[in-house]
Coordinates of C-alpha atoms in Angstrom, one line a residue:
M11 CA -33.6 22.9 77.1
T12 CA -36.6 24.3 78.2
I13 CA -39.7 22.4 80.0
T14 CA -43.2 23.2 79.1
S15 CA -46.5 22.4 81.3
S16 CA -48.5 19.1 79.8
T17 CA -51.8 20.2 78.0
N18 CA -53.5 18.1 80.5
R19 CA -52.0 19.7 83.3
Q20 CA -54.7 20.5 86.4
K21 CA -54.6 24.4 87.4
N22 CA -53.5 24.5 90.7
S23 CA -54.2 28.8 91.4
I24 CA -56.0 29.2 94.5
E25 CA -58.8 31.4 93.0
R26 CA -59.4 27.3 91.7
L27 CA -59.4 25.7 94.4
R28 CA -62.0 28.1 96.3
E29 CA -64.6 27.5 93.4
M30 CA -64.2 23.9 93.5
S31 CA -63.8 22.8 97.5
E32 CA -63.2 23.7 100.9
Y33 CA -59.4 25.6 100.7
K34 CA -57.3 23.4 103.0
G35 CA -53.9 25.0 103.0
T36 CA -50.8 24.3 100.5
Y37 CA -49.0 21.2 100.2
Y38 CA -45.5 20.6 98.9
I39 CA -44.1 17.0 97.8
T40 CA -41.2 16.1 96.3
T41 CA -39.6 13.3 94.3
P42 CA -35.7 12.8 94.6
I43 CA -34.5 14.2 91.8
Y44 CA -33.2 11.4 89.4
Y45 CA -29.6 11.2 88.5
P46 CA -29.7 11.0 84.4
S47 CA -26.6 8.1 83.5
A48 CA -29.4 6.5 81.7
K49 CA -33.5 6.0 81.0
L50 CA -35.6 5.8 84.0
H51 CA -37.1 2.4 84.5
I52 CA -40.3 1.5 86.2
G53 CA -38.8 1.7 89.7
H54 CA -38.6 5.4 89.2
T55 CA -41.9 5.6 87.5
Y56 CA -43.3 3.6 90.9
C57 CA -41.7 6.7 92.6
T58 CA -43.1 9.2 90.3
V59 CA -46.8 7.9 89.8
M60 CA -46.7 7.6 93.9
A61 CA -46.1 11.8 94.1
D62 CA -48.4 12.2 91.2
A63 CA -51.7 10.8 92.9
M64 CA -51.2 11.9 95.7
A65 CA -50.7 15.2 94.3
R66 CA -53.6 15.0 92.6
F67 CA -55.5 14.3 95.5
K68 CA -54.9 16.6 97.9
R69 CA -55.6 19.1 94.6
L70 CA -58.6 17.5 94.2
S71 CA -59.7 17.7 98.0
G72 CA -58.8 21.2 98.3
Y73 CA -55.5 21.7 99.1
D74 CA -52.6 24.2 96.9
V75 CA -50.6 22.2 96.0
R76 CA -46.7 22.6 94.8
F77 CA -45.2 19.2 93.2
L78 CA -42.0 19.2 92.4
T79 CA -39.2 16.8 90.3
G80 CA -36.2 16.9 88.8
T81 CA -32.7 15.3 87.9
D82 CA -29.1 15.5 89.4
E83 CA -26.8 16.3 86.8
H84 CA -23.7 16.4 87.9
G85 CA -20.8 14.1 89.7
Q86 CA -18.3 11.8 88.5
K87 CA -20.1 9.2 86.9
I88 CA -21.7 12.1 84.8
E89 CA -18.5 13.0 83.4
K90 CA -17.4 9.0 82.7
C91 CA -20.9 8.7 81.1
A92 CA -19.7 11.0 78.9
E93 CA -16.3 10.7 78.0
E94 CA -17.5 7.3 77.0
A95 CA -19.8 8.9 75.0
Q96 CA -17.3 10.9 73.8
V97 CA -19.7 14.3 74.1
T98 CA -19.7 17.2 77.0
P99 CA -21.1 16.3 80.1
K100 CA -23.8 18.3 79.5
E101 CA -24.9 17.3 76.0
Y102 CA -24.9 14.0 77.8
V103 CA -27.3 15.0 80.8
D104 CA -29.4 17.0 78.0
G105 CA -29.9 13.7 75.8
V106 CA -31.2 11.6 78.7
V107 CA -33.3 14.3 80.8
E108 CA -35.1 14.7 77.2
T109 CA -36.1 10.8 77.7
I110 CA -36.9 11.5 81.1
L111 CA -39.5 15.0 80.4
R112 CA -41.3 12.5 77.9
L113 CA -42.0 10.1 80.1
W114 CA -43.4 12.2 82.6
D115 CA -45.5 13.7 80.0
K116 CA -46.3 10.4 78.5
M117 CA -47.4 9.2 81.8
E118 CA -49.2 13.2 82.3
I119 CA -47.3 13.4 85.9
S120 CA -48.7 16.9 87.0
Y121 CA -45.5 18.1 88.5
D122 CA -45.4 21.7 89.0
D123 CA -41.9 22.4 88.4
F124 CA -38.9 20.4 86.8
I125 CA -35.8 21.3 88.9
R126 CA -32.0 20.8 86.5
T127 CA -29.0 21.0 89.0
T128 CA -27.6 22.5 86.1
E129 CA -29.8 25.5 85.6
P130 CA -28.1 28.8 86.8
R131 CA -31.3 29.4 89.1
H132 CA -30.1 26.5 91.0
I133 CA -26.2 26.7 90.7
K134 CA -26.0 30.2 92.1
R135 CA -28.5 29.5 95.2
V136 CA -26.2 26.4 96.2
Q137 CA -23.3 28.5 96.4
N138 CA -25.0 30.6 98.7
I139 CA -26.2 28.1 100.7
F140 CA -22.7 27.0 101.2
M141 CA -21.5 30.6 101.8
K142 CA -23.8 30.9 104.6
M143 CA -23.3 27.2 106.0
Y144 CA -19.6 28.6 106.1
E145 CA -20.3 31.8 107.4
N146 CA -22.0 30.1 110.1
G147 CA -18.4 28.2 111.0
D148 CA -20.2 24.7 109.8
I149 CA -17.7 24.2 106.7
Y150 CA -13.7 23.4 107.2
K151 CA -11.1 22.6 104.5
G152 CA -9.7 19.5 105.3
K153 CA -8.2 16.5 103.7
Y154 CA -10.1 13.2 102.8
E155 CA -8.7 10.1 102.6
G156 CA -11.8 7.2 102.5
W157 CA -13.1 4.2 100.3
Y158 CA -15.7 5.6 97.4
C159 CA -18.3 4.3 95.5
T160 CA -18.4 5.8 92.3
P161 CA -22.1 4.9 91.2
C162 CA -23.3 5.8 94.3
E163 CA -21.2 9.2 94.6
S164 CA -20.5 8.0 98.4
Y165 CA -17.7 8.3 100.5
W166 CA -17.6 5.3 103.6
P167 CA -15.3 5.0 106.3
E168 CA -13.8 1.5 106.3
S169 CA -16.1 0.6 109.8
Q170 CA -19.0 1.1 107.5
L171 CA -18.1 -1.2 104.5
V172 CA -19.4 -4.5 104.3
D173 CA -17.1 -6.9 103.2
G174 CA -15.1 -4.9 101.9
K175 CA -17.5 -2.9 99.6
C176 CA -20.4 -0.4 99.2
P177 CA -22.7 -1.1 102.1
D178 CA -25.8 0.5 99.9
C179 CA -24.9 -1.2 96.7
G180 CA -22.5 -3.6 97.3
R181 CA -20.0 -2.8 94.1
E182 CA -16.7 -2.2 94.1
V183 CA -15.4 0.8 96.1
K184 CA -12.0 2.5 95.7
K185 CA -9.2 4.2 98.1
M186 CA -8.8 7.6 97.1
S187 CA -7.4 10.9 99.2
E188 CA -7.8 14.5 98.0
D189 CA -8.1 17.9 99.6
A190 CA -11.8 18.9 100.3
Y191 CA -14.2 21.2 102.0
F192 CA -16.0 19.5 104.9
F193 CA -19.7 19.9 106.7
R194 CA -19.5 19.4 110.1
L195 CA -22.3 16.9 110.0
S196 CA -20.7 15.1 113.8
K197 CA -22.0 18.6 115.2
Y198 CA -25.6 18.1 115.0
S199 CA -25.6 14.3 116.2
D200 CA -27.5 15.0 119.5
A201 CA -29.9 17.5 117.0
L202 CA -30.8 14.9 114.6
L203 CA -31.6 11.9 117.3
D204 CA -33.9 14.0 119.4
N205 CA -35.3 14.8 116.0
F206 CA -36.1 11.2 115.4
R207 CA -37.1 11.1 118.9
N208 CA -39.9 13.7 118.9
N209 CA -41.0 13.5 116.4
P210 CA -41.6 9.6 115.7
D211 CA -43.6 10.4 112.1
F212 CA -41.1 12.3 110.9
L213 CA -39.7 9.4 108.5
Q214 CA -41.5 6.6 108.2
P215 CA -42.1 3.8 108.0
E216 CA -40.7 2.4 111.2
A217 CA -38.2 0.2 110.3
R218 CA -36.2 3.1 108.4
R219 CA -36.7 5.4 111.5
N220 CA -34.7 2.7 113.4
E221 CA -31.6 2.1 111.2
M222 CA -31.1 6.0 111.3
I223 CA -31.2 6.0 115.3
S224 CA -28.9 3.3 115.0
F225 CA -26.8 4.8 112.3
V226 CA -26.6 8.3 114.4
E227 CA -25.7 6.6 117.4
Q228 CA -22.8 4.8 116.0
G229 CA -21.0 8.1 115.6
L230 CA -21.2 10.5 112.7
E231 CA -18.2 11.9 110.4
D232 CA -17.9 15.2 109.4
L233 CA -18.8 15.1 106.0
C234 CA -17.2 16.0 102.6
I235 CA -18.7 18.2 100.4
S236 CA -16.4 19.0 97.6
R237 CA -14.4 17.5 95.4
S238 CA -10.8 18.5 93.1
T239 CA -10.3 15.4 91.0
F240 CA -13.4 16.3 88.4
D241 CA -14.8 20.0 87.1
W242 CA -18.5 18.5 86.1
G243 CA -20.3 20.4 89.0
I244 CA -20.9 23.5 90.6
P245 CA -17.8 25.6 91.6
V246 CA -17.0 26.3 95.7
P247 CA -17.5 29.9 96.0
I248 CA -14.1 30.6 98.1
D249 CA -12.0 28.3 95.9
E250 CA -13.0 27.7 92.3
E251 CA -10.1 24.1 91.6
H252 CA -13.2 22.6 94.1
V253 CA -16.9 21.7 93.2
I254 CA -19.2 21.3 95.6
Y255 CA -19.9 17.7 96.5
V256 CA -23.4 15.9 94.8
W257 CA -25.7 15.6 98.0
L258 CA -25.0 19.6 99.7
D259 CA -26.3 20.2 95.7
A260 CA -28.6 17.3 95.1
L261 CA -30.6 18.0 98.0
S262 CA -30.5 21.8 98.2
N263 CA -32.8 21.5 95.0
Y264 CA -36.0 21.3 97.1
I265 CA -35.2 24.7 98.2
T266 CA -33.6 26.7 95.4
A267 CA -36.6 25.8 93.1
L268 CA -38.7 27.5 95.6
G269 CA -36.4 30.6 95.4
Y270 CA -34.1 29.9 98.8
S271 CA -32.1 33.2 99.4
E272 CA -33.0 35.1 96.3
D273 CA -36.7 35.2 95.2
D274 CA -38.4 32.9 98.3
E275 CA -41.3 33.9 97.5
L276 CA -43.0 30.0 97.1
Y277 CA -40.5 29.4 99.5
K278 CA -41.9 31.7 102.3
K279 CA -45.2 30.1 100.7
Y280 CA -44.3 25.7 100.9
W281 CA -41.7 25.2 102.8
P282 CA -41.0 23.4 105.0
V283 CA -42.1 20.5 103.0
D284 CA -44.8 18.4 103.7
V285 CA -43.2 15.0 102.0
H286 CA -40.2 13.9 100.8
L287 CA -40.9 10.6 98.6
V288 CA -37.7 9.0 98.4
G289 CA -36.4 5.0 97.7
K290 CA -35.3 3.6 100.7
E291 CA -31.8 3.4 99.9
I292 CA -31.6 7.1 100.1
V293 CA -33.3 7.8 103.5
R294 CA -29.9 8.2 105.2
F295 CA -29.1 11.4 103.1
H296 CA -32.9 12.5 103.4
S297 CA -33.6 12.3 107.1
I298 CA -29.9 13.1 108.5
I299 CA -27.8 15.0 105.8
W300 CA -30.3 17.6 104.4
P301 CA -32.0 18.2 108.4
A302 CA -28.6 18.7 109.2
M303 CA -27.4 21.1 106.7
L304 CA -31.0 23.1 107.3
M305 CA -30.0 22.8 111.1
S306 CA -26.9 24.9 109.5
L307 CA -28.7 27.3 107.4
K308 CA -31.4 28.2 111.0
E309 CA -34.1 26.8 108.1
P310 CA -37.4 24.9 109.3
L311 CA -37.2 20.8 109.1
P312 CA -39.2 18.5 106.5
K313 CA -42.3 17.8 107.7
Q314 CA -42.0 14.1 107.0
V315 CA -39.8 11.8 104.5
L316 CA -41.1 8.8 103.2
G317 CA -38.9 5.8 102.1
H318 CA -40.6 3.3 99.7
G319 CA -39.6 0.0 99.2
W320 CA -38.2 -1.6 96.0
L321 CA -39.6 -3.2 92.8
L322 CA -37.7 -6.8 92.3
I323 CA -37.1 -8.7 89.6
D324 CA -35.6 -11.5 89.1
G325 CA -34.3 -12.2 92.5
G326 CA -33.1 -8.4 92.7
K327 CA -33.4 -4.9 93.6
M328 CA -34.1 -2.7 89.5
S329 CA -30.9 -1.3 88.6
K330 CA -30.0 0.6 85.5
S331 CA -26.1 -0.9 86.3
K332 CA -27.6 -4.2 86.3
G333 CA -29.7 -3.8 83.3
N334 CA -33.1 -6.0 84.3
V335 CA -35.0 -3.1 84.2
V336 CA -38.4 -2.8 82.5
D337 CA -39.1 -0.4 80.0
P338 CA -42.3 1.9 81.6
E339 CA -42.8 2.6 77.7
I340 CA -43.4 -0.2 76.6
L341 CA -46.0 -0.9 79.0
I342 CA -47.7 2.3 78.1
D343 CA -47.9 1.8 74.6
R344 CA -49.3 -1.5 75.1
Y345 CA -51.5 -1.4 78.4
G346 CA -52.4 2.1 78.9
I347 CA -51.5 5.2 81.0
D348 CA -54.1 4.4 83.6
A349 CA -53.8 0.4 83.6
L350 CA -50.0 0.8 84.5
K351 CA -50.6 3.9 87.0
Y352 CA -53.4 1.6 88.5
F353 CA -51.5 -1.4 88.9
L354 CA -48.5 0.2 90.6
L355 CA -50.6 2.1 93.0
R356 CA -52.8 -1.1 93.5
E357 CA -50.2 -4.1 93.7
Y358 CA -47.3 -2.6 96.5
T359 CA -47.6 -1.9 100.3
F360 CA -45.7 1.7 101.2
G361 CA -42.7 0.7 102.3
Q362 CA -42.1 -2.6 101.4
D363 CA -40.2 -4.4 98.8
G364 CA -42.2 -5.6 96.1
V365 CA -42.4 -8.8 93.2
Y366 CA -42.4 -7.0 89.7
T367 CA -43.4 -9.9 87.3
N368 CA -45.4 -9.5 84.1
E369 CA -47.8 -12.3 84.9
I370 CA -49.1 -10.7 87.7
M371 CA -49.5 -6.8 86.4
L372 CA -51.6 -9.0 83.9
K373 CA -53.6 -10.6 86.0
R374 CA -54.6 -7.3 87.8
L375 CA -55.5 -5.3 84.4
N376 CA -57.9 -8.4 83.7
Y377 CA -59.2 -9.1 87.3
D378 CA -59.9 -5.6 88.6
L379 CA -59.8 -3.2 85.7
A380 CA -61.4 -5.6 82.5
N381 CA -63.9 -7.7 84.9
D382 CA -64.8 -5.5 87.5
L383 CA -64.8 -2.2 86.4
G384 CA -65.2 -2.5 82.7
N385 CA -67.5 -4.7 83.2
L386 CA -69.7 -3.3 85.6
L387 CA -69.4 0.0 83.6
S388 CA -71.0 -1.5 80.1
R389 CA -73.6 -3.6 82.2
T390 CA -74.8 -0.7 83.8
V391 CA -74.9 1.7 80.4
S392 CA -76.6 -1.5 78.4
M393 CA -79.3 -1.8 80.9
I394 CA -80.1 1.7 80.8
M395 CA -80.3 2.1 76.6
K396 CA -82.1 -1.2 76.8
Y397 CA -84.8 -0.3 79.5
N398 CA -84.9 3.6 79.5
D399 CA -83.8 4.6 76.2
G400 CA -80.9 6.0 77.9
V401 CA -82.2 8.4 80.8
V402 CA -81.2 8.3 83.9
P403 CA -84.3 6.9 85.9
E404 CA -85.3 8.4 88.9
A405 CA -85.4 5.9 92.3
T406 CA -88.7 5.9 94.1
T407 CA -88.6 2.2 95.8
K408 CA -85.6 1.8 98.4
D409 CA -85.0 -1.5 100.6
E410 CA -81.9 -2.5 103.0
I411 CA -79.8 -4.2 99.8
D412 CA -80.3 -0.3 97.9
E413 CA -79.3 1.5 100.9
E414 CA -76.5 -1.0 101.7
L415 CA -74.6 -0.1 98.3
Q416 CA -75.7 4.2 98.9
E417 CA -74.1 3.4 102.2
L418 CA -71.2 2.4 101.1
A419 CA -71.0 4.2 98.0
T420 CA -71.3 8.2 100.3
T421 CA -68.7 7.4 103.1
A422 CA -66.0 5.5 100.5
G423 CA -64.5 8.8 100.1
N424 CA -63.7 9.6 104.0
R425 CA -62.0 5.8 104.2
V426 CA -59.7 6.9 100.8
E427 CA -58.8 10.2 102.7
D428 CA -58.0 8.0 105.6
K429 CA -55.8 5.4 103.7
M430 CA -54.3 8.5 101.6
D431 CA -53.2 10.7 104.6
T432 CA -50.7 7.3 105.4
F433 CA -49.8 6.5 101.9
Q434 CA -51.6 3.3 101.3
F435 CA -52.3 4.0 98.2
N436 CA -53.4 0.5 97.8
M437 CA -55.9 0.5 100.4
A438 CA -57.3 3.4 99.2
L439 CA -57.5 1.9 95.9
D440 CA -59.3 -1.4 97.6
E441 CA -61.9 1.2 99.1
I442 CA -62.9 2.0 95.8
W443 CA -62.9 -1.0 94.6
A444 CA -65.3 -2.5 97.0
I445 CA -67.7 -0.1 95.3
V446 CA -67.1 -1.9 92.4
R447 CA -67.3 -5.0 93.4
R448 CA -70.8 -4.5 95.4
A449 CA -72.2 -3.2 92.6
N450 CA -71.4 -6.2 90.3
K451 CA -73.0 -8.1 93.5
Y452 CA -76.0 -6.0 93.8
I453 CA -76.8 -6.5 90.5
D454 CA -76.8 -10.5 90.7
E455 CA -79.0 -10.2 94.1
K456 CA -81.8 -7.6 92.0
T457 CA -81.9 -9.3 88.5
P458 CA -82.7 -5.9 86.6
W459 CA -82.9 -8.8 83.2
I460 CA -86.1 -10.3 85.4
L461 CA -87.6 -7.3 87.1
A462 CA -87.6 -5.5 83.1
K463 CA -89.8 -9.3 82.3
D464 CA -92.5 -7.5 84.9
P465 CA -94.4 -3.7 84.2
E466 CA -95.4 -4.0 87.6
R467 CA -91.8 -3.7 88.7
K468 CA -90.4 -0.9 86.6
A469 CA -90.5 1.0 89.9
E470 CA -88.4 -1.2 91.1
L471 CA -85.9 -1.5 87.4
D472 CA -85.8 2.2 87.8
T473 CA -84.2 2.3 91.2
V474 CA -81.6 -0.2 90.7
L475 CA -80.5 1.4 87.4
R476 CA -80.5 4.7 89.6
N477 CA -78.5 3.5 92.1
L478 CA -76.0 1.6 89.2
V479 CA -75.3 4.7 87.6
E480 CA -75.4 7.0 91.1
A481 CA -72.4 4.5 92.3
L482 CA -70.6 4.6 89.1
R483 CA -70.3 8.4 89.2
I484 CA -68.9 8.3 92.5
V485 CA -66.6 6.4 91.7
S486 CA -65.5 8.2 88.7
I487 CA -64.7 11.5 91.3
L488 CA -63.2 8.6 93.7
I489 CA -60.6 7.6 90.7
I490 CA -59.3 10.8 90.0
P491 CA -56.0 11.1 90.7
Y492 CA -55.2 7.7 89.9
M493 CA -56.8 7.3 86.2
H494 CA -58.0 11.0 85.8
T495 CA -58.2 9.6 82.0
T496 CA -60.5 6.8 82.8
S497 CA -62.5 9.3 85.1
E498 CA -63.0 11.4 82.2
R499 CA -64.3 7.8 80.0
M500 CA -66.6 6.9 82.8
R501 CA -67.8 10.6 83.1
E502 CA -68.9 10.6 79.0
Q503 CA -70.4 7.2 78.8
L504 CA -72.8 8.2 82.1
G505 CA -73.6 11.3 80.4
L506 CA -71.2 13.4 82.6
A507 CA -68.7 14.8 80.3
D508 CA -69.9 18.8 80.7
V509 CA -70.2 18.0 84.6
E510 CA -67.2 19.0 86.3
A511 CA -66.3 16.3 88.9
K512 CA -66.1 17.6 92.6
W513 CA -64.7 15.9 96.0
E514 CA -67.3 17.0 98.3
D515 CA -70.0 15.5 95.0
A516 CA -68.4 12.1 96.2
F517 CA -70.3 12.2 99.6
T518 CA -74.0 12.4 97.8
F519 CA -75.9 9.9 96.0
Y520 CA -78.3 11.3 93.9
Q521 CA -77.2 14.2 91.2
M522 CA -78.0 12.7 87.9
D523 CA -81.9 14.1 87.4
G524 CA -82.1 14.1 83.6
C525 CA -79.0 12.2 82.6
K526 CA -78.7 10.7 79.3
V527 CA -76.2 7.9 78.8
Q528 CA -74.2 6.7 75.5
K529 CA -72.2 3.7 75.1
G530 CA -68.9 3.9 74.3
E531 CA -65.6 2.0 73.9
V532 CA -64.6 -0.7 76.6
L533 CA -62.7 0.5 79.3
F534 CA -59.7 -2.3 79.4
P535 CA -60.5 -4.9 77.3
R536 CA -59.5 -8.4 78.4
L537 CA -56.4 -9.7 77.8
D538 CA -55.4 -13.5 77.1
I539 CA -52.6 -13.5 79.3
E540 CA -50.3 -15.9 77.7
K541 CA -50.6 -14.4 74.5
E542 CA -49.1 -11.1 76.0
L543 CA -46.5 -13.0 78.1
E544 CA -45.5 -14.3 74.7
A545 CA -45.3 -10.4 73.3
L546 CA -43.7 -9.0 76.0
S547 CA -40.8 -11.8 76.4
Q548 CA -40.6 -11.3 72.4
V549 CA -39.9 -7.1 72.9
R550 CA -37.1 -7.3 75.4
Q551 CA -35.6 -10.1 73.8
E552 CA -35.5 -7.6 70.8
K553 CA -34.5 -4.7 73.3
V554 CA -31.7 -7.3 74.5
A555 CA -30.4 -8.0 70.7
T556 CA -30.8 -4.3 69.7
K557 CA -28.1 -3.2 72.8
N558 CA -25.7 -5.8 72.3
K559 CA -25.1 -4.9 68.3
K560 CA -24.7 -1.4 69.6

């Protein structure tokens, strides 16, 4: 399968960055590589949308960004799914990966690389990693006897089971015994604890960090890193009766995608990673096992691992196996890409679980997008067309209310950057919406429809119109990382379609001399929530019925 760049993917060369804004260095961000046992749901979308927003924000503000995502395609669960579908494992994962690539393209995810663990470049480099760890004395052969959770692809000692079940997913585990290769994870216990204690920002939120410190303090067992009871995996280079077990295979993607151990130009440029963005259920693998592997390889550790919370539905975590999932493509087709992205980033607090319902989503779209932003743009453009033939006027008067709007708008970029540096997407968007809310209030305070009735107050009216359109111009820049298509649509109506949006221009107010606005389609139509809830319920029922027929 050939992976192509989306036509709207932003260019990412250093030369372009130097032209756009001050060059601030490199920034490498990753999502987990998703397990293609079935179509992805909105929970996976949530993680990828966050990573995409951060990548776009860093590019816009002057960084040379590398954004990696991909798929984890080996393991016993995939082999079992393929058997049930009566196809080969490769045929099975190819079909699922195609749906993932289509979804990311539909959502305009601006990844720079998509790594598949079945690719030759990954396979060869994982084998090189295995050999380096082996030659460093950190891999040995033994016999594994323990409890295995197939859905999680995880072995567990009996002491870590919860009520005899998998501590991660709560499902049944099986007692297994087989010859295997092991990684001396226990050797790195002290070094891992030192990393947690000396680098408090390495793993966030704080609750996750405390959990992992406690986990290591309880004692680490050496890690099983090969299997011999199935063959869908990367062969162990010194023993082809074994395949490399999922976590050594999967976690290595973050450096194999950069060419580690072969063509390592990208590795030297972007490693260590700035942020591994992962769900809280796999924090343990990314903050304990992965750093220990890197210590064995004598390579730098990630700068930061961030564990986000879950989207909850029907009282529990969304899960492909449980079937309580929301299909993001249905929401995109009905409400648009930017509406879904805005909702996911604005509604939830990073690191905490959040409840998803269709009603919560629809209310957010109505209040923030239709009422606040869409209405502000429509009113402003309509007034400039009505009172000034569409030409953006000069501002020649000023009072405290004018100055308050200008100050809020031109300082918002700094506050947005502060929030983004700590992955507070919802608060960054709230800083932008503070401008939107203030501009709407400004209209009510200034009453331009009354000013228009008095020819002697034309200068005041012009100032009001100019200040409104400039505030919207700044908003159109600040929202690019989260809603770049909406930004483009706004700028078309503001008469800025041919003017490149630059981050530094969000810090200066008057830049629209001679621009001419033009009325366009409504950004976000107001929704009839009751009708939409009924329609979404009907769609879900039809999907369930179709699935049951199969």
